[in-house]
mmCIF file of C-alpha atoms in Angstrom:
data_model
loop_
_atom_site.group_PDB
_atom_site.id
_atom_site.type_symbol
_atom_site.label_atom_id
_atom_site.label_comp_id
_atom_site.label_asym_id
_atom_site.label_seq_id
_atom_site.Cartn_x
_atom_site.Cartn_y
_atom_site.Cartn_z
ATOM 1 C CA MET A 18 -0.124 -0.215 -0.373
ATOM 2 C CA LEU A 19 1.533 3.574 -1.054
ATOM 3 C CA MET A 20 1.853 6.071 2.413
ATOM 4 C CA LYS A 21 -0.542 9.107 2.088
ATOM 5 C CA GLY A 22 0.189 11.389 -0.567
ATOM 6 C CA VAL A 23 2.084 9.355 -2.921
ATOM 7 C CA THR A 24 -0.011 9.766 -6.252
ATOM 8 C CA LEU A 25 0.018 8.584 -9.875
ATOM 9 C CA ARG A 26 -0.283 12.325 -10.132
ATOM 10 C CA GLY A 27 1.974 13.049 -8.143
ATOM 11 C CA LEU A 28 4.424 10.820 -9.482
ATOM 12 C CA GLU A 29 4.177 11.992 -13.051
ATOM 13 C CA VAL A 30 4.379 15.589 -12.277
ATOM 14 C CA PHE A 31 7.884 14.965 -10.906
ATOM 15 C CA GLU A 32 8.656 12.946 -13.636
ATOM 16 C CA ALA A 33 7.877 16.273 -15.826
ATOM 17 C CA LEU A 34 9.833 18.518 -13.468
ATOM 18 C CA ALA A 35 12.892 16.159 -13.835
ATOM 19 C CA LYS A 36 12.587 16.484 -17.450
ATOM 20 C CA SER A 37 12.079 20.051 -18.132
ATOM 21 C CA GLY A 38 12.808 22.010 -14.593
ATOM 22 C CA SER A 39 10.414 23.888 -14.992
ATOM 23 C CA VAL A 40 6.531 24.768 -13.115
ATOM 24 C CA ALA A 41 5.387 26.128 -16.566
ATOM 25 C CA GLN A 42 6.685 22.660 -18.773
ATOM 26 C CA ALA A 43 5.320 20.582 -16.250
ATOM 27 C CA ALA A 44 2.109 22.297 -16.395
ATOM 28 C CA ASP A 45 2.170 22.010 -20.348
ATOM 29 C CA ILE A 46 3.509 18.221 -20.330
ATOM 30 C CA THR A 47 0.542 17.151 -17.433
ATOM 31 C CA GLY A 48 -2.177 19.732 -18.197
ATOM 32 C CA LEU A 49 -2.085 21.242 -15.019
ATOM 33 C CA SER A 50 -2.231 24.317 -14.109
ATOM 34 C CA GLN A 51 1.140 25.506 -12.394
ATOM 35 C CA PRO A 52 -0.136 25.934 -8.698
ATOM 36 C CA ALA A 53 -1.308 22.166 -9.352
ATOM 37 C CA VAL A 54 1.988 21.334 -10.314
ATOM 38 C CA SER A 55 3.583 23.245 -7.415
ATOM 39 C CA GLN A 56 1.229 21.379 -5.227
ATOM 40 C CA GLN A 57 1.607 17.996 -6.497
ATOM 41 C CA LEU A 58 5.429 17.794 -5.777
ATOM 42 C CA ARG A 59 5.007 19.655 -2.517
ATOM 43 C CA ASN A 60 2.247 16.996 -1.740
ATOM 44 C CA LEU A 61 4.876 14.497 -2.608
ATOM 45 C CA GLU A 62 8.073 15.395 -0.922
ATOM 46 C CA LYS A 63 5.793 15.935 1.854
ATOM 47 C CA ALA A 64 5.026 12.417 1.827
ATOM 48 C CA LEU A 65 8.405 11.359 1.368
ATOM 49 C CA GLY A 66 9.873 13.302 3.855
ATOM 50 C CA SER A 67 12.693 14.516 1.473
ATOM 51 C CA ASP A 68 13.422 17.070 -1.019
ATOM 52 C CA LEU A 69 13.209 15.907 -4.163
ATOM 53 C CA VAL A 70 14.342 18.654 -6.085
ATOM 54 C CA ASP A 71 16.279 21.833 -5.126
ATOM 55 C CA HIS A 72 14.168 24.782 -4.747
ATOM 56 C CA GLY A 73 16.432 27.653 -5.311
ATOM 57 C CA ARG A 74 17.846 26.815 -8.611
ATOM 58 C CA ARG A 75 16.186 27.763 -12.383
ATOM 59 C CA PRO A 76 15.518 25.497 -13.834
ATOM 60 C CA MET A 77 15.216 22.850 -10.713
ATOM 61 C CA VAL A 78 17.824 20.343 -10.094
ATOM 62 C CA LEU A 79 17.243 16.849 -8.628
ATOM 63 C CA THR A 80 18.921 16.588 -4.743
ATOM 64 C CA SER A 81 20.498 13.380 -5.065
ATOM 65 C CA ALA A 82 17.392 11.700 -3.180
ATOM 66 C CA GLY A 83 15.530 13.141 -6.188
ATOM 67 C CA ARG A 84 17.826 11.026 -8.446
ATOM 68 C CA SER A 85 17.371 7.951 -6.809
ATOM 69 C CA PHE A 86 14.337 8.523 -6.790
ATOM 70 C CA LEU A 87 13.166 9.795 -10.715
ATOM 71 C CA SER A 88 14.368 5.651 -11.611
ATOM 72 C CA ARG A 89 12.070 4.013 -9.236
ATOM 73 C CA THR A 90 9.442 6.745 -11.071
ATOM 74 C CA GLN A 91 9.759 6.175 -14.497
ATOM 75 C CA ALA A 92 10.180 2.340 -13.912
ATOM 76 C CA VAL A 93 6.805 2.028 -12.615
ATOM 77 C CA LEU A 94 5.082 4.765 -15.188
ATOM 78 C CA SER A 95 6.851 2.823 -17.720
ATOM 79 C CA GLU A 96 5.408 -0.256 -16.521
ATOM 80 C CA LEU A 97 1.691 1.269 -16.007
ATOM 81 C CA ARG A 98 1.826 2.846 -19.518
ATOM 82 C CA LEU A 99 3.084 -0.693 -20.894
ATOM 83 C CA ALA A 100 0.053 -2.225 -19.124
ATOM 84 C CA GLN A 101 -2.555 0.304 -20.580
ATOM 85 C CA SER A 102 -0.690 -0.133 -23.865
ATOM 86 C CA GLU A 103 -1.920 -4.059 -23.514
ATOM 87 C CA LEU A 104 -5.462 -3.417 -22.017
ATOM 88 C CA THR A 105 -6.118 -0.990 -24.284
ATOM 89 C CA VAL A 106 -5.358 -2.351 -27.384
ATOM 90 C CA MET A 107 -8.508 -2.947 -30.165
ATOM 91 C CA ASP A 108 -10.175 -6.260 -30.667
ATOM 92 C CA LEU A 109 -9.063 -7.564 -34.240
ATOM 93 C CA SER A 110 -10.772 -11.244 -33.720
ATOM 94 C CA HIS A 111 -12.992 -10.217 -36.597
ATOM 95 C CA LEU A 112 -9.905 -10.206 -38.972
ATOM 96 C CA PRO A 113 -9.352 -12.746 -41.141
ATOM 97 C CA ALA A 114 -5.720 -12.151 -42.048
ATOM 98 C CA LEU A 115 -3.264 -9.021 -41.338
ATOM 99 C CA SER A 116 0.178 -8.769 -42.604
ATOM 100 C CA MET A 117 2.675 -5.975 -41.092
ATOM 101 C CA GLY A 118 6.425 -4.735 -41.660
ATOM 102 C CA LEU A 119 8.521 -2.780 -38.984
ATOM 103 C CA ILE A 120 11.114 -1.206 -39.687
ATOM 104 C CA ASP A 121 13.983 -2.953 -37.764
ATOM 105 C CA ASP A 122 15.015 -0.302 -35.361
ATOM 106 C CA PHE A 123 12.104 -1.386 -33.528
ATOM 107 C CA ASP A 124 13.800 -5.124 -33.032
ATOM 108 C CA ASN A 125 14.811 -4.885 -29.665
ATOM 109 C CA ASP A 126 12.218 -3.188 -27.730
ATOM 110 C CA LEU A 127 8.697 -2.619 -29.479
ATOM 111 C CA THR A 128 8.479 -5.769 -32.398
ATOM 112 C CA PRO A 129 8.162 -8.672 -29.374
ATOM 113 C CA ARG A 130 5.971 -6.611 -27.011
ATOM 114 C CA LEU A 131 3.512 -5.220 -30.365
ATOM 115 C CA ALA A 132 3.824 -9.377 -31.678
ATOM 116 C CA THR A 133 2.273 -10.465 -28.134
ATOM 117 C CA ILE A 134 -0.259 -8.090 -27.702
ATOM 118 C CA LEU A 135 -1.646 -8.362 -31.301
ATOM 119 C CA ALA A 136 -1.280 -12.124 -31.300
ATOM 120 C CA ASP A 137 -3.728 -12.163 -28.259
ATOM 121 C CA SER A 138 -6.174 -9.979 -30.341
ATOM 122 C CA LEU A 139 -6.230 -12.151 -33.500
ATOM 123 C CA THR A 140 -8.175 -14.863 -32.013
ATOM 124 C CA GLN A 141 -9.243 -16.125 -35.809
ATOM 125 C CA CYS A 142 -6.856 -14.581 -37.731
ATOM 126 C CA ARG A 143 -3.783 -15.552 -39.752
ATOM 127 C CA PHE A 144 -1.392 -13.008 -38.734
ATOM 128 C CA LYS A 145 2.227 -12.324 -40.572
ATOM 129 C CA MET A 146 4.449 -10.037 -39.222
ATOM 130 C CA VAL A 147 8.294 -9.275 -40.876
ATOM 131 C CA THR A 148 10.524 -6.685 -39.629
ATOM 132 C CA ALA A 149 12.496 -5.390 -42.834
ATOM 133 C CA SER A 150 14.386 -1.654 -44.017
ATOM 134 C CA SER A 151 12.037 1.117 -45.044
ATOM 135 C CA HIS A 152 12.607 0.567 -48.702
ATOM 136 C CA ASP A 153 11.724 -3.374 -48.091
ATOM 137 C CA ILE A 154 8.303 -2.268 -46.504
ATOM 138 C CA TYR A 155 7.560 0.155 -49.070
ATOM 139 C CA LYS A 156 8.257 -2.469 -51.771
ATOM 140 C CA ALA A 157 6.370 -5.065 -50.073
ATOM 141 C CA MET A 158 3.403 -2.278 -49.684
ATOM 142 C CA ALA A 159 3.496 -1.236 -53.217
ATOM 143 C CA GLU A 160 3.531 -4.979 -53.971
ATOM 144 C CA LYS A 161 0.251 -5.334 -51.815
ATOM 145 C CA GLU A 162 1.998 -8.090 -49.972
ATOM 146 C CA LEU A 163 1.605 -6.249 -46.416
ATOM 147 C CA HIS A 164 -1.564 -4.700 -45.501
ATOM 148 C CA ILE A 165 0.074 -2.379 -42.547
ATOM 149 C CA GLY A 166 4.152 -0.885 -42.753
ATOM 150 C CA VAL A 167 5.906 0.668 -40.360
ATOM 151 C CA ALA A 168 8.885 2.662 -41.483
ATOM 152 C CA ALA A 169 10.450 6.441 -41.542
ATOM 153 C CA SER A 170 8.826 8.287 -43.688
ATOM 154 C CA THR A 171 10.072 9.892 -46.927
ATOM 155 C CA GLY A 172 7.178 12.986 -46.891
ATOM 156 C CA GLU A 173 6.184 11.899 -50.475
ATOM 157 C CA LEU A 174 2.061 10.899 -51.060
ATOM 158 C CA ARG A 175 1.968 7.467 -51.286
ATOM 159 C CA SER A 176 -0.085 6.320 -54.021
ATOM 160 C CA GLY A 177 -2.681 3.395 -52.507
ATOM 161 C CA MET A 178 -1.471 3.879 -49.153
ATOM 162 C CA ASN A 179 -2.705 6.355 -45.902
ATOM 163 C CA GLU A 180 -0.093 7.758 -43.915
ATOM 164 C CA TYR A 181 -0.448 7.877 -39.628
ATOM 165 C CA PRO A 182 2.664 9.448 -37.979
ATOM 166 C CA LEU A 183 4.015 7.765 -34.921
ATOM 167 C CA VAL A 184 7.224 9.547 -33.574
ATOM 168 C CA GLU A 185 9.572 12.498 -34.577
ATOM 169 C CA ASP A 186 13.285 11.159 -34.286
ATOM 170 C CA PRO A 187 16.209 14.019 -34.348
ATOM 171 C CA PHE A 188 19.363 12.556 -35.993
ATOM 172 C CA ILE A 189 22.101 13.292 -33.254
ATOM 173 C CA LEU A 190 26.102 12.280 -33.219
ATOM 174 C CA VAL A 191 27.058 9.041 -31.189
ATOM 175 C CA VAL A 192 31.544 9.468 -30.789
ATOM 176 C CA PRO A 193 33.600 7.264 -29.302
ATOM 177 C CA ARG A 194 33.035 7.679 -25.265
ATOM 178 C CA GLY A 195 35.574 10.355 -24.135
ATOM 179 C CA ARG A 196 36.555 11.072 -27.574
ATOM 180 C CA VAL A 197 34.899 14.774 -26.908
ATOM 181 C CA THR A 198 35.316 16.680 -23.709
ATOM 182 C CA ASP A 199 33.850 20.501 -24.748
ATOM 183 C CA PRO A 200 30.176 19.946 -25.656
ATOM 184 C CA ASP A 201 30.601 23.112 -27.200
ATOM 185 C CA ASP A 202 32.856 22.584 -29.596
ATOM 186 C CA VAL A 203 32.039 18.858 -30.776
ATOM 187 C CA GLY A 204 33.190 19.491 -34.388
ATOM 188 C CA ASN A 205 36.151 20.580 -33.788
ATOM 189 C CA GLN A 206 37.652 17.747 -31.650
ATOM 190 C CA LEU A 207 36.192 15.399 -34.235
ATOM 191 C CA ASN A 208 38.350 16.644 -37.015
ATOM 192 C CA HIS A 209 40.815 13.690 -36.972
ATOM 193 C CA LEU A 210 38.477 10.977 -37.299
ATOM 194 C CA PRO A 211 36.428 10.047 -40.104
ATOM 195 C CA LEU A 212 32.319 9.675 -40.559
ATOM 196 C CA LEU A 213 31.158 6.461 -40.834
ATOM 197 C CA ARG A 214 28.399 6.368 -43.239
ATOM 198 C CA TYR A 215 25.305 3.996 -43.709
ATOM 199 C CA ALA A 216 25.295 2.031 -46.518
ATOM 200 C CA ARG A 217 24.267 4.502 -49.718
ATOM 201 C CA ASP A 218 20.873 2.158 -50.405
ATOM 202 C CA GLN A 219 19.492 2.997 -46.780
ATOM 203 C CA LEU A 220 16.691 5.000 -46.290
ATOM 204 C CA ILE A 221 18.378 6.341 -43.675
ATOM 205 C CA SER A 222 21.845 6.948 -45.564
ATOM 206 C CA GLN A 223 20.019 9.001 -48.100
ATOM 207 C CA GLN A 224 18.048 11.569 -45.541
ATOM 208 C CA ILE A 225 21.934 11.959 -44.184
ATOM 209 C CA GLU A 226 23.769 12.653 -46.951
ATOM 210 C CA SER A 227 21.190 15.129 -48.011
ATOM 211 C CA HIS A 228 21.252 16.972 -45.274
ATOM 212 C CA LEU A 229 24.880 17.269 -45.407
ATOM 213 C CA THR A 230 24.878 18.502 -49.144
ATOM 214 C CA ARG A 231 22.206 21.104 -48.285
ATOM 215 C CA HIS A 232 24.093 22.675 -45.703
ATOM 216 C CA LYS A 233 27.199 21.994 -48.365
ATOM 217 C CA MET A 234 29.138 19.629 -45.320
ATOM 218 C CA GLU A 235 32.025 17.452 -46.953
ATOM 219 C CA PHE A 236 33.787 14.617 -44.932
ATOM 220 C CA ASP A 237 35.584 11.680 -45.497
ATOM 221 C CA ASP A 238 34.308 9.001 -47.983
ATOM 222 C CA ARG A 239 35.835 5.987 -46.572
ATOM 223 C CA PHE A 240 33.842 3.752 -44.710
ATOM 224 C CA GLU A 241 29.751 3.104 -45.881
ATOM 225 C CA ILE A 242 28.672 0.116 -43.603
ATOM 226 C CA GLY A 243 25.294 -1.952 -44.605
ATOM 227 C CA SER A 244 24.913 -3.166 -40.857
ATOM 228 C CA HIS A 245 23.770 -0.549 -38.362
ATOM 229 C CA LEU A 246 25.287 -2.718 -35.181
ATOM 230 C CA ALA A 247 28.355 -2.826 -37.251
ATOM 231 C CA LEU A 248 28.332 0.625 -37.579
ATOM 232 C CA MET A 249 27.965 1.345 -33.923
ATOM 233 C CA ALA A 250 30.770 -1.469 -32.906
ATOM 234 C CA MET A 251 32.942 0.680 -35.017
ATOM 235 C CA VAL A 252 32.435 3.999 -33.155
ATOM 236 C CA ALA A 253 32.712 2.216 -29.806
ATOM 237 C CA ARG A 254 36.100 0.952 -31.033
ATOM 238 C CA ARG A 255 37.071 4.514 -31.725
ATOM 239 C CA ILE A 256 37.443 3.922 -35.626
ATOM 240 C CA GLY A 257 35.018 7.096 -36.195
ATOM 241 C CA TRP A 258 32.062 8.766 -35.378
ATOM 242 C CA ALA A 259 28.813 8.784 -37.165
ATOM 243 C CA ILE A 260 24.996 10.535 -37.902
ATOM 244 C CA THR A 261 22.193 8.351 -36.435
ATOM 245 C CA THR A 262 18.999 8.461 -34.057
ATOM 246 C CA PRO A 263 17.985 7.816 -30.730
ATOM 247 C CA LEU A 264 15.905 4.887 -32.078
ATOM 248 C CA GLY A 265 19.326 3.358 -33.289
ATOM 249 C CA TYR A 266 21.164 3.967 -30.280
ATOM 250 C CA MET A 267 18.879 2.631 -27.702
ATOM 251 C CA ARG A 268 18.841 -0.387 -30.193
ATOM 252 C CA ALA A 269 22.421 -0.288 -29.604
ATOM 253 C CA ALA A 270 22.529 -0.774 -25.381
ATOM 254 C CA ARG A 271 25.158 -3.324 -26.009
ATOM 255 C CA PHE A 272 27.653 -0.330 -26.786
ATOM 256 C CA HIS A 273 26.694 2.295 -24.909
ATOM 257 C CA GLU A 274 29.018 2.197 -22.112
ATOM 258 C CA GLU A 275 31.581 3.024 -25.222
ATOM 259 C CA ILE A 276 30.014 5.348 -26.888
ATOM 260 C CA ASP A 277 28.652 8.928 -26.197
ATOM 261 C CA ALA A 278 25.565 10.867 -28.189
ATOM 262 C CA PHE A 279 25.399 14.327 -28.743
ATOM 263 C CA ALA A 280 23.145 16.743 -30.153
ATOM 264 C CA LEU A 281 24.479 18.080 -34.068
ATOM 265 C CA PRO A 282 26.468 21.101 -33.715
ATOM 266 C CA PHE A 283 25.043 22.115 -37.422
ATOM 267 C CA ALA A 284 21.949 22.478 -38.166
ATOM 268 C CA GLY A 285 19.215 20.239 -36.779
ATOM 269 C CA PHE A 286 17.229 17.570 -38.640
ATOM 270 C CA SER A 287 15.060 14.607 -37.930
ATOM 271 C CA ARG A 288 12.816 12.041 -39.611
ATOM 272 C CA ARG A 289 9.527 10.732 -38.985
ATOM 273 C CA ILE A 290 8.763 7.150 -38.259
ATOM 274 C CA SER A 291 4.830 6.851 -39.830
ATOM 275 C CA LEU A 292 2.467 3.442 -40.177
ATOM 276 C CA PHE A 293 1.081 2.940 -43.621
ATOM 277 C CA ALA A 294 -1.787 0.898 -44.164
ATOM 278 C CA GLN A 295 -3.310 0.307 -47.870
ATOM 279 C CA SER A 296 -5.895 3.302 -48.552
ATOM 280 C CA ASP A 297 -8.394 0.502 -49.403
ATOM 281 C CA TRP A 298 -8.718 -0.361 -45.358
ATOM 282 C CA PRO A 299 -11.213 1.228 -42.830
ATOM 283 C CA ASP A 300 -9.651 3.668 -41.032
ATOM 284 C CA THR A 301 -10.276 1.966 -37.264
ATOM 285 C CA VAL A 302 -7.520 -0.843 -37.836
ATOM 286 C CA PRO A 303 -4.707 1.288 -38.666
ATOM 287 C CA LEU A 304 -5.944 4.252 -36.122
ATOM 288 C CA GLU A 305 -6.025 1.860 -33.154
ATOM 289 C CA VAL A 306 -2.520 -0.180 -34.286
ATOM 290 C CA ALA A 307 -0.935 3.450 -34.843
ATOM 291 C CA GLY A 308 -2.483 4.002 -31.332
ATOM 292 C CA THR A 309 -1.137 1.107 -29.279
ATOM 293 C CA VAL A 310 2.473 1.597 -31.278
ATOM 294 C CA ARG A 311 2.485 5.453 -30.265
ATOM 295 C CA ARG A 312 2.303 4.164 -26.433
ATOM 296 C CA LEU A 313 4.719 1.157 -26.552
ATOM 297 C CA THR A 314 7.237 3.729 -28.233
ATOM 298 C CA GLN A 315 6.677 6.023 -25.179
ATOM 299 C CA SER A 316 7.375 3.739 -22.482
ATOM 300 C CA GLN A 317 9.417 1.225 -24.149
ATOM 301 C CA ILE A 318 11.662 3.699 -26.086
ATOM 302 C CA ILE A 319 11.290 7.517 -25.748
ATOM 303 C CA ALA A 320 10.919 7.068 -22.161
ATOM 304 C CA PRO A 321 14.186 5.050 -21.150
ATOM 305 C CA ALA A 322 16.148 7.206 -24.162
ATOM 306 C CA ILE A 323 15.423 10.811 -22.341
ATOM 307 C CA ASN A 324 16.550 9.103 -19.312
ATOM 308 C CA ARG A 325 19.582 8.359 -20.715
ATOM 309 C CA LEU A 326 20.149 11.329 -22.790
ATOM 310 C CA PRO A 327 17.734 14.161 -21.070
ATOM 311 C CA TRP A 328 18.564 16.892 -23.840
ATOM 312 C CA LEU A 329 15.997 14.822 -25.800
ATOM 313 C CA ALA A 330 13.192 15.951 -24.163
ATOM 314 C CA GLY A 331 10.704 17.698 -26.462
ATOM 315 C CA GLN A 332 13.127 16.514 -29.842
ATOM 316 C CA LEU A 333 12.159 12.312 -29.702
ATOM 317 C CA ARG A 334 8.343 12.474 -29.024
ATOM 318 C CA VAL A 335 5.253 11.000 -30.159
ATOM 319 C CA LEU A 336 3.387 12.438 -33.250
ATOM 320 C CA GLU A 337 -0.169 11.938 -32.277
ATOM 321 C CA SER A 338 -1.231 12.816 -35.662
#
């Protein structure tokens, strides 16, 4: 039994304050008024008998007790959000068949959860799920081999498909651990290391190269790597640096102790991950599946990513429409 004064709303407010350091921003995140946010925090601190934030600093920073309590809070909220996802997925038992493809960025965290949630709902359905690159998902959708696909968007209107935005995934820098000592001077500290590029036939590579070309930036052209994990391994081995996204960074958890991540030292840009559905399908199924994917992405990827890289708050985010 929770002690009096520890409420779910209080935990959500504390998490929002920890991310933003601002009562005003926490109010925007939670949908509460600023006085209500302050009251929720006071109630929580009173119940715990400890200050969670340093009230004398702006932006607010966590106390040592607050940092310890935050990790527990995020774990609790993550599990509750995941439980909500599993309970609120629609009943798809009426479907005779469902074929779905997901971008391989979701392999570690989201895809296994989504597969079990859908399988539980598709009681009378022939169900197929594959993971592939965005290009391969687009091709399978165009050839009517998949009913639904989750892939990186190119921004183009695709004939015969409806698009449902899911996630804004900003591009970031990954470098060998300790190679950058001044985050305000990242560019100059990487002058003697080559850029490790994704293979040029991959959509993520094309998006990165287009951005670099548009801003007239040129780098060594020595390495072109088709495997995301191989590319992250090369960064970890101090061979070079790379441009990736938070989804890619979180997928490479095994290398986190050997790599650092930073915001781009040049003009920022991002990609959009969307759900695509055949246009002859009624909206009800893709809308419900998209909602489930958004909730899973928030709990399984976004919340842990922001916990590890707090500066991603507001950049890596779920798109509701």
